[in-house]
Amino acid sequence: MRRLPSRVSLRAKLVTALLALVAIAVAVISIVGVAFMRNYLIGQTDTALRYPPLQTVAASAVADAFTNAPLSRDEQSLAQQGYAVWWLPVGGTPQPIVQPSVVPFSGSQNAVPPTQFPASAASALAADPGLTTTIPGQAGGDRWRVISVTVNPNGSIIIGTDVSKLYTTIRQLTSVDVIVSVVILLVLAAAGFAVVQANLRPLVDIEETAGEIAEGHLNRRVPERDPRTEIGSLGRSLNTMLTQIESAFHDREQSEAAAHQSEERMRRFIADASHELRTPLTAIRGFAEYYRQRGGLVQQWDDDEAAQPVASNGGLTPDDLDRIMHRVEAEAARMGLLVEDLLLLARVDQQRPLARNPVDLLSLAADAVHDMRMLAPNRAIDLTVQPGAAFLVIGDEPRLRQVIGNLMSNALTHTPDGTAVEVAIRSGVLDPRAATPQQAVILDVIDHGPGMTADQAHRAFERFYRADQARTRTKGGSGLGLAIVAALVAAHGGVASVKTAPGQGATFRITLPLAPEAHGSDEGSHADEDPAAAEGDPTTGHGDPGARQRDPVDAQITERAE
């Protein structure tokens, strides 16, 4: 029973509470109404019984009865008006004195006054003069209202009148009240259930929405209602909470996916790094074993033929040792470069702060072009500069030099000999889709080589990824150059990207935020710049040569680079 309220639905509780309150209200109204009507009707009868002339005539009738005198006209009128008179001696029983000849208020046509009073009523009437009470009549269902009047110490006079019809009226009124109350309760039960059902519909919607969300439909929301109501305020709060839960759930999914991808990348990175480091280590160990197996350096050889040493005991000659040492040195240097690249990527991943100084990106590009012209004199390496613009960025100059150098080295390494390479620098915006685009410097390294497929371009900035897996490590590098470019550009707040297609070359682009002090000098150039020329060909990233000035101060740039 104690657990029953917790298992009853809210709908049943509300309807039951409503019916209980209505039942209590109807019962109180009925009881008060019936009691008021009864008191009113009985009060009128009691007032008539207490009328002094009536009591005087009754006392006279009792006196005449004891003297055997005939009843006077007034005493006879008592019987005609339906009154009965008894003499109640002290310690005795009531004795009829006047019997009513007409009973106008009787519920029965043969209403007869009682000859025997209940003992309790007789004692109460004798002990309390002026007391009014109701006693049963001789006929079944009759009621008589009586009052006692003390006239002398020998006894009391009792005057009574039939009130059967009065009590019948009260019973009928009570029956009508009960029937009407039951009908009201039934009607209110049906109406209350419908009203509660309609008002609880929003809670049912919330329940259904919660069930769908529990099944995995996180995009469901509670129907919006007037927020000034309790249900509307609850629904708005729930929708806000559900939005936050959905966002947190998606963030968790993305975090888990990112963690899984990061773990996979870390595993692949460790495997690739181990593989890359194993290659030079294997070479160094192989040469060391070869040196040991050959018995070391030959200690004896013909002095006259020092220029032509001969291994008399199977050992190594100085030429062999020199060749081995050169190979060991080359492999150690290669391993050192690989370790330096790995350390650089580790520092960038740890978000270690870089130097923040104004850097002229045009000067770095000019230096890189000059260096590459010296390394590859048989290639056409051009520098294209947008006139009238400043190319200052805030960053770490050695790292930015490394970024441009890696891009240039990548263009020379992965294109056939003699392929032209172009470096273009211009002003632009960091993110054209932003509401307030930030001014930026855009540097493109364009080659006219074989290009890459979409999948290769998508993975171009991955660590240890090589577009041509058949390329030798000696010529193709470790696969970290472009990864370092992407990491360093991102650390400077920029973006690295590639535009390419098979047979159409490749354009590697870095976009870096323009330094604040260069904004004023760059406004005019944006106003005069041709958007189509600045944006270039969407396939290859090559701009219109006529829209830019090609090597306008090539001699000055070369002199500054030297």
XYZ file of C-alpha atoms in Angstrom:
562
model
C 0.000 0.000 0.000
C 2.874 2.375 0.701
C 4.262 1.714 -2.790
C 0.861 2.124 -4.461
C 1.064 5.936 -4.970
C 4.366 5.564 -6.782
C 2.814 3.060 -9.197
C -0.274 5.131 -9.994
C -0.088 7.320 -13.081
C -0.165 11.087 -12.808
C -3.343 11.156 -14.884
C -5.136 8.882 -12.411
C -3.827 10.892 -9.456
C -5.067 14.176 -10.920
C -8.509 12.812 -11.815
C -8.837 11.139 -8.420
C -7.782 14.296 -6.593
C -10.241 16.346 -8.651
C -13.104 13.953 -7.938
C -12.210 13.789 -4.263
C -12.250 17.584 -3.973
C -15.534 17.833 -5.880
C -17.065 15.038 -3.786
C -16.044 16.804 -0.575
C -17.408 20.100 -1.878
C -20.709 18.563 -2.992
C -21.081 16.666 0.291
C -20.463 19.783 2.335
C -22.927 21.779 0.247
C -25.567 19.026 0.507
C -25.120 18.543 4.243
C -25.202 22.271 4.935
C -28.237 22.724 2.674
C -30.200 19.857 4.197
C -29.247 20.918 7.729
C -30.275 24.493 6.998
C -33.630 23.359 5.553
C -34.264 20.994 8.480
C -33.394 23.645 11.033
C -35.567 26.145 9.246
C -38.639 23.845 9.119
C -38.148 22.451 12.623
C -37.504 25.994 13.895
C -40.874 27.145 12.589
C -42.560 24.242 14.389
C -40.657 24.930 17.622
C -41.662 28.609 17.415
C -45.315 27.613 17.108
C -44.993 25.211 20.068
C -43.438 27.928 22.226
C -46.253 30.372 21.475
C -47.481 31.461 24.982
C -51.238 31.511 24.194
C -50.908 27.960 22.900
C -49.232 26.842 26.128
C -51.878 28.651 28.186
C -54.756 26.926 26.359
C -52.966 23.563 26.790
C -52.595 24.165 30.558
C -56.298 25.048 30.734
C -57.210 21.832 28.907
C -55.146 19.767 31.390
C -56.847 21.538 34.304
C -60.330 20.916 32.861
C -59.441 17.266 32.300
C -58.618 16.789 35.991
C -61.934 18.402 37.025
C -63.912 16.519 34.344
C -65.082 19.844 32.935
C -65.930 20.007 29.234
C -63.304 21.452 26.869
C -63.730 25.074 25.991
C -63.822 26.390 22.442
C -60.152 27.341 22.562
C -59.271 23.919 23.910
C -61.228 22.256 21.120
C -59.401 24.410 18.588
C -56.167 22.718 19.668
C -57.474 19.402 18.359
C -58.709 21.041 15.176
C -55.289 22.593 14.553
C -53.593 19.183 14.903
C -52.080 19.669 18.361
C -51.959 16.967 21.018
C -51.603 17.561 24.781
C -50.241 15.150 27.420
C -49.898 15.327 31.166
C -46.538 14.013 32.383
C -46.617 13.518 36.149
C -43.366 13.401 38.061
C -42.038 9.845 37.859
C -44.997 8.761 35.745
C -45.812 8.177 32.110
C -47.466 10.649 29.733
C -51.297 10.697 29.772
C -53.194 11.912 26.666
C -55.387 14.916 27.393
C -56.181 16.298 23.898
C -56.191 14.176 20.743
C -56.002 16.016 17.388
C -59.102 15.662 15.256
C -57.234 16.829 12.146
C -53.571 16.263 11.425
C -52.820 18.728 8.566
C -49.035 18.058 8.346
C -49.184 14.288 8.783
C -47.427 12.041 6.340
C -50.161 9.466 6.838
C -53.930 9.830 6.962
C -54.159 7.836 10.231
C -51.486 9.651 12.189
C -52.066 8.918 15.855
C -50.150 10.630 18.666
C -47.998 8.267 20.705
C -49.316 7.133 24.091
C -45.940 5.857 25.219
C -42.875 8.097 25.099
C -39.364 6.686 24.914
C -37.996 6.617 28.444
C -35.069 8.822 27.520
C -37.329 11.388 25.898
C -39.764 11.372 28.847
C -36.915 11.879 31.337
C -35.417 14.672 29.285
C -38.777 16.458 28.912
C -39.489 16.209 32.648
C -36.050 17.433 33.641
C -35.758 20.296 31.155
C -38.801 22.526 30.784
C -38.937 24.201 27.368
C -37.075 21.353 25.728
C -38.215 20.420 22.202
C -37.566 16.965 20.765
C -38.855 14.588 18.133
C -40.439 11.252 19.047
C -41.931 8.463 16.884
C -45.688 8.167 16.484
C -47.849 5.091 16.736
C -48.041 4.716 12.949
C -44.881 3.582 11.226
C -42.784 6.449 9.973
C -44.698 9.179 11.803
C -42.771 11.808 13.725
C -44.096 14.170 16.412
C -42.417 17.297 17.633
C -43.096 17.865 21.356
C -42.236 20.495 24.017
C -42.529 20.317 27.791
C -44.070 23.099 29.898
C -43.843 22.978 33.718
C -46.979 24.263 35.443
C -46.535 22.891 38.974
C -44.192 20.650 40.942
C -46.476 17.637 40.280
C -45.713 17.317 36.605
C -45.351 18.891 33.195
C -47.584 19.584 30.220
C -46.364 18.237 26.864
C -47.594 19.821 23.662
C -46.926 18.094 20.323
C -47.696 18.293 16.618
C -47.152 15.900 13.729
C -43.975 16.655 11.654
C -43.932 13.474 9.551
C -44.353 15.348 6.287
C -41.538 17.704 7.283
C -39.114 14.787 7.753
C -40.387 13.237 4.529
C -39.493 16.474 2.741
C -36.043 16.435 4.312
C -35.495 12.822 3.224
C -36.602 13.649 -0.314
C -34.289 16.644 -0.375
C -31.448 14.440 0.862
C -32.162 11.832 -1.835
C -32.230 14.507 -4.534
C -28.912 15.900 -3.257
C -27.324 12.431 -3.341
C -28.557 11.710 -6.887
C -27.479 15.104 -8.169
C -24.093 14.745 -6.451
C -23.509 11.352 -8.046
C -24.464 12.716 -11.486
C -22.153 15.708 -10.982
C -19.296 13.416 -9.953
C -19.804 11.189 -13.014
C -19.967 14.152 -15.376
C -16.929 15.764 -13.762
C -15.063 12.453 -13.893
C -15.547 12.280 -17.665
C -14.882 15.993 -18.195
C -11.939 15.974 -15.773
C -10.370 12.990 -17.501
C -10.715 14.713 -20.883
C -9.300 18.004 -19.553
C -6.418 16.280 -17.763
C -5.732 14.186 -20.863
C -5.606 17.311 -23.024
C -3.410 19.236 -20.595
C -1.063 16.297 -20.108
C -0.595 15.882 -23.852
C 2.576 18.034 -23.803
C 4.018 15.717 -21.152
C 3.128 12.755 -23.357
C 4.974 14.476 -26.222
C 7.967 14.951 -23.928
C 7.780 11.278 -22.933
C 7.619 10.151 -26.584
C 10.494 12.471 -27.495
C 12.576 11.116 -24.617
C 11.856 7.564 -25.798
C 12.963 8.379 -29.345
C 16.102 10.052 -28.025
C 16.794 6.962 -25.916
C 16.598 4.933 -29.138
C 19.341 7.090 -30.644
C 17.424 9.869 -32.446
C 19.332 12.749 -30.883
C 17.941 15.314 -33.338
C 14.385 15.057 -31.972
C 13.062 17.999 -29.975
C 10.036 18.721 -27.782
C 7.317 20.722 -29.613
C 7.636 24.422 -28.873
C 4.852 26.033 -26.816
C 4.253 29.374 -25.136
C 7.306 29.879 -22.893
C 5.157 31.825 -20.415
C 3.467 28.569 -19.397
C 5.048 25.895 -17.238
C 4.944 23.306 -20.043
C 6.384 25.798 -22.542
C 9.185 26.778 -20.163
C 9.901 23.111 -19.443
C 9.939 22.290 -23.158
C 12.314 25.135 -23.949
C 14.646 24.074 -21.133
C 14.543 20.471 -22.323
C 15.282 21.483 -25.915
C 18.240 23.547 -24.735
C 19.486 20.611 -22.693
C 18.953 18.191 -25.602
C 20.897 20.504 -27.931
C 23.784 20.569 -25.481
C 23.620 16.787 -25.049
C 23.584 16.254 -28.822
C 26.503 18.655 -29.234
C 28.423 16.934 -26.426
C 27.646 13.525 -27.922
C 28.839 14.577 -31.369
C 31.896 16.194 -29.828
C 32.584 12.948 -28.022
C 32.158 10.961 -31.230
C 34.466 13.341 -33.063
C 36.927 13.214 -30.175
C 36.861 9.425 -30.187
C 37.245 9.371 -33.962
C 40.065 11.909 -33.760
C 41.707 9.916 -30.978
C 41.381 6.747 -33.057
C 42.805 8.487 -36.101
C 45.550 10.028 -33.980
C 46.374 6.607 -32.591
C 46.433 5.143 -36.071
C 48.616 7.992 -37.311
C 50.897 7.575 -34.326
C 51.238 3.854 -34.987
C 51.909 4.504 -38.667
C 54.305 7.304 -37.745
C 56.238 5.071 -35.342
C 56.325 2.272 -37.886
C 57.485 4.599 -40.675
C 60.021 6.328 -38.430
C 61.364 2.966 -37.286
C 61.591 1.831 -40.876
C 63.335 5.023 -41.978
C 65.797 4.924 -39.094
C 66.440 1.228 -39.599
C 67.708 1.765 -43.131
C 70.778 3.911 -42.266
C 71.360 1.946 -39.085
C 71.380 -1.292 -41.098
C 73.858 0.194 -43.542
C 76.152 1.395 -40.739
C 75.974 -1.943 -38.973
C 76.588 -3.801 -42.248
C 79.725 -1.821 -43.005
C 80.951 -2.319 -39.441
C 80.413 -6.087 -39.735
C 82.064 -6.083 -43.118
C 85.071 -4.297 -41.594
C 85.201 -6.826 -38.753
C 84.796 -9.863 -41.013
C 87.586 -8.708 -43.299
C 89.943 -8.596 -40.298
C 90.406 -4.853 -40.142
C 93.027 -2.710 -41.893
C 96.040 -4.447 -43.556
C 99.101 -3.780 -41.438
C 101.738 -4.866 -43.983
C 102.085 -3.964 -47.620
C 104.914 -3.309 -50.043
C 106.437 0.102 -49.426
C 107.449 0.330 -53.001
C 103.886 -0.237 -54.097
C 102.159 1.930 -51.520
C 100.115 3.412 -54.251
C 98.766 -0.066 -55.106
C 98.097 -1.748 -51.708
C 97.399 -5.438 -51.702
C 95.516 -7.277 -48.976
C 97.928 -10.045 -48.104
C 95.800 -11.535 -45.352
C 92.297 -10.728 -46.688
C 91.970 -7.438 -44.727
C 90.839 -4.003 -45.930
C 93.034 -1.651 -47.823
C 93.002 2.097 -47.027
C 90.875 2.693 -50.123
C 88.302 0.177 -48.895
C 88.289 1.762 -45.466
C 87.929 5.223 -46.961
C 84.971 4.097 -49.065
C 83.343 2.451 -46.035
C 83.824 5.526 -43.879
C 82.297 7.726 -46.576
C 79.242 5.481 -46.690
C 78.988 5.393 -42.904
C 79.273 9.162 -42.790
C 76.620 9.604 -45.471
C 74.187 7.245 -43.746
C 74.840 8.880 -40.363
C 74.242 12.314 -41.872
C 71.020 11.074 -43.468
C 69.892 9.603 -40.146
C 70.809 12.866 -38.418
C 68.656 14.860 -40.844
C 65.788 12.454 -40.290
C 66.126 12.776 -36.531
C 66.225 16.583 -36.832
C 63.033 16.528 -38.900
C 61.351 14.253 -36.359
C 62.412 16.502 -33.502
C 61.124 19.555 -35.350
C 57.733 17.909 -35.897
C 57.661 16.842 -32.247
C 58.329 20.438 -31.140
C 55.587 21.756 -33.391
C 53.176 19.082 -32.147
C 53.960 20.160 -28.572
C 53.066 23.730 -29.634
C 56.340 25.130 -28.461
C 56.435 28.885 -29.083
C 58.153 30.159 -32.198
C 59.911 33.482 -32.635
C 57.528 36.308 -33.501
C 59.292 38.967 -35.540
C 58.425 40.855 -38.750
C 59.697 38.838 -41.715
C 59.799 39.944 -45.360
C 58.489 36.894 -47.194
C 59.594 38.361 -50.555
C 63.187 38.427 -49.367
C 62.973 34.769 -48.286
C 61.423 33.803 -51.609
C 64.161 35.660 -53.519
C 66.869 33.918 -51.492
C 65.278 30.524 -52.130
C 64.995 31.178 -55.873
C 68.639 32.263 -56.017
C 69.786 29.160 -54.134
C 67.789 26.837 -56.382
C 69.154 28.527 -59.517
C 72.617 27.739 -58.227
C 71.692 24.095 -57.489
C 69.788 23.514 -60.737
C 71.291 25.785 -63.409
C 69.598 23.803 -66.193
C 66.106 24.712 -64.945
C 64.056 27.842 -65.526
C 63.230 29.107 -62.013
C 61.288 32.386 -62.079
C 59.949 34.671 -59.373
C 56.675 36.505 -60.001
C 55.811 39.366 -57.657
C 52.623 41.412 -57.378
C 53.692 45.091 -57.637
C 52.844 47.707 -55.059
C 52.234 45.331 -52.160
C 54.045 44.622 -48.896
C 54.705 41.022 -47.919
C 55.517 41.302 -44.227
C 54.420 38.511 -41.903
C 54.991 37.858 -38.205
C 56.948 34.675 -37.644
C 60.158 32.745 -37.162
C 62.499 33.604 -40.084
C 64.592 30.369 -40.033
C 61.431 28.251 -39.989
C 59.837 30.219 -42.798
C 63.050 29.820 -44.814
C 62.773 26.088 -44.176
C 59.157 26.107 -45.403
C 60.044 27.782 -48.717
C 63.170 25.666 -49.071
C 61.207 22.455 -48.585
C 58.670 23.517 -51.196
C 61.425 24.369 -53.669
C 63.280 21.143 -52.926
C 60.080 19.167 -53.393
C 59.496 20.792 -56.802
C 63.041 19.985 -57.933
C 63.033 16.444 -56.543
C 59.713 15.253 -57.917
C 59.869 16.692 -61.412
C 62.056 15.637 -64.354
C 65.286 17.505 -65.044
C 64.740 20.658 -67.051
C 61.184 21.186 -65.782
C 60.440 24.861 -65.166
C 59.553 26.015 -61.641
C 57.831 29.286 -60.783
C 57.526 31.049 -57.442
C 54.684 33.577 -57.229
C 53.971 35.878 -54.311
C 50.977 38.164 -53.950
C 48.531 39.544 -51.418
C 45.146 38.052 -50.685
C 42.924 36.916 -47.805
C 43.413 34.086 -45.355
C 39.864 32.693 -45.574
C 37.579 34.109 -48.298
C 34.540 32.488 -46.644
C 34.974 34.412 -43.374
C 32.617 37.281 -42.556
C 35.589 39.646 -42.212
C 38.415 38.127 -44.283
C 41.908 38.649 -42.862
C 44.552 40.053 -45.184
C 47.318 37.607 -45.978
C 50.380 36.896 -48.092
C 50.041 34.051 -50.609
C 53.139 32.256 -51.900
C 52.806 29.635 -54.642
C 55.489 27.205 -55.785
C 54.398 26.040 -59.226
C 55.964 23.198 -61.153
C 55.074 21.823 -64.584
C 55.775 18.217 -63.741
C 53.608 15.095 -63.934
C 51.220 16.246 -61.207
C 49.350 14.015 -58.775
C 46.033 12.242 -58.501
C 43.322 13.442 -56.121
C 44.189 10.749 -53.563
C 47.886 11.616 -53.740
C 47.115 15.327 -53.336
C 44.893 14.545 -50.345
C 47.758 12.735 -48.616
C 50.561 14.999 -49.795
C 51.101 16.593 -46.377
C 51.022 13.326 -44.431
C 54.186 12.291 -42.651
C 56.353 9.731 -44.446
C 54.004 9.725 -47.429
C 55.567 9.487 -50.905
C 53.487 9.927 -54.016
C 55.871 7.627 -55.892
C 56.463 4.601 -53.652
C 58.995 3.213 -56.110
C 61.253 6.269 -55.708
C 64.478 5.553 -53.862
C 64.973 7.089 -50.442
C 68.205 8.643 -51.591
C 66.428 10.666 -54.232
C 62.927 10.837 -52.825
C 63.721 11.911 -49.272
C 62.083 10.695 -46.094
C 58.585 11.941 -46.807
C 58.694 14.600 -44.056
C 59.342 17.754 -46.100
C 55.716 18.643 -46.874
C 54.591 17.491 -43.425
C 57.053 19.988 -41.918
C 55.692 22.666 -44.269
C 52.107 22.061 -43.150
C 53.052 21.946 -39.461
C 55.136 25.139 -39.539
C 52.585 27.070 -41.592
C 49.829 26.025 -39.195
C 52.017 27.101 -36.265
C 52.237 30.553 -37.886
C 48.447 30.729 -38.214
C 48.437 30.034 -41.942
C 47.212 27.373 -44.344
C 49.111 25.021 -46.661
C 47.360 23.510 -49.683
C 47.991 21.960 -53.073
C 46.259 22.224 -56.463
C 47.167 19.554 -58.954
C 45.941 17.137 -61.562
C 47.654 14.311 -63.449
C 49.769 15.744 -66.279
C 49.095 19.378 -65.288
C 51.789 19.996 -62.693
C 51.262 21.022 -59.104
C 50.863 24.300 -57.229
C 51.835 24.214 -53.568
C 50.450 27.258 -51.781
C 51.088 28.701 -48.336
C 48.922 31.516 -46.993
C 50.185 33.498 -43.995
C 48.493 36.389 -42.136
C 49.778 39.802 -43.139
C 51.664 41.697 -40.444
C 49.666 44.568 -38.879
C 52.211 47.180 -39.958
C 51.779 46.129 -43.622
C 48.000 46.611 -43.767
C 48.116 50.287 -44.723
C 50.524 49.832 -47.591
C 48.531 46.907 -48.937
C 45.143 48.603 -49.264
C 45.890 50.216 -52.614
C 47.099 47.007 -54.146
C 43.859 45.220 -53.244
C 41.833 47.928 -54.870
C 43.770 47.720 -58.140
C 44.235 43.959 -58.210
C 42.355 41.992 -60.825
C 40.484 39.250 -58.902
C 40.625 36.806 -61.772
C 44.339 37.327 -62.253
C 45.022 37.122 -58.540
C 43.118 33.913 -58.167
C 44.708 32.202 -61.163
C 43.726 29.143 -63.077
C 41.669 26.822 -60.781
C 43.191 23.694 -62.284
C 46.893 24.362 -62.098
C 47.000 27.451 -59.891
C 48.984 29.338 -62.583
C 48.004 32.956 -62.907
C 47.921 35.103 -65.955
C 51.518 36.223 -66.664
C 50.219 39.502 -67.959
C 48.578 40.308 -64.644
C 51.882 40.151 -62.762
C 55.344 41.601 -63.221
C 57.847 38.819 -63.829
C 61.230 39.448 -62.153
C 60.881 43.259 -62.169
C 64.019 43.716 -60.104
C 65.756 40.422 -60.738
C 69.203 41.990 -60.529
C 68.430 43.621 -57.196
C 66.960 40.425 -55.781
C 69.970 38.423 -56.889
C 72.320 40.977 -55.405
C 70.448 40.950 -52.079
C 70.405 37.143 -52.013
C 74.166 37.061 -52.588
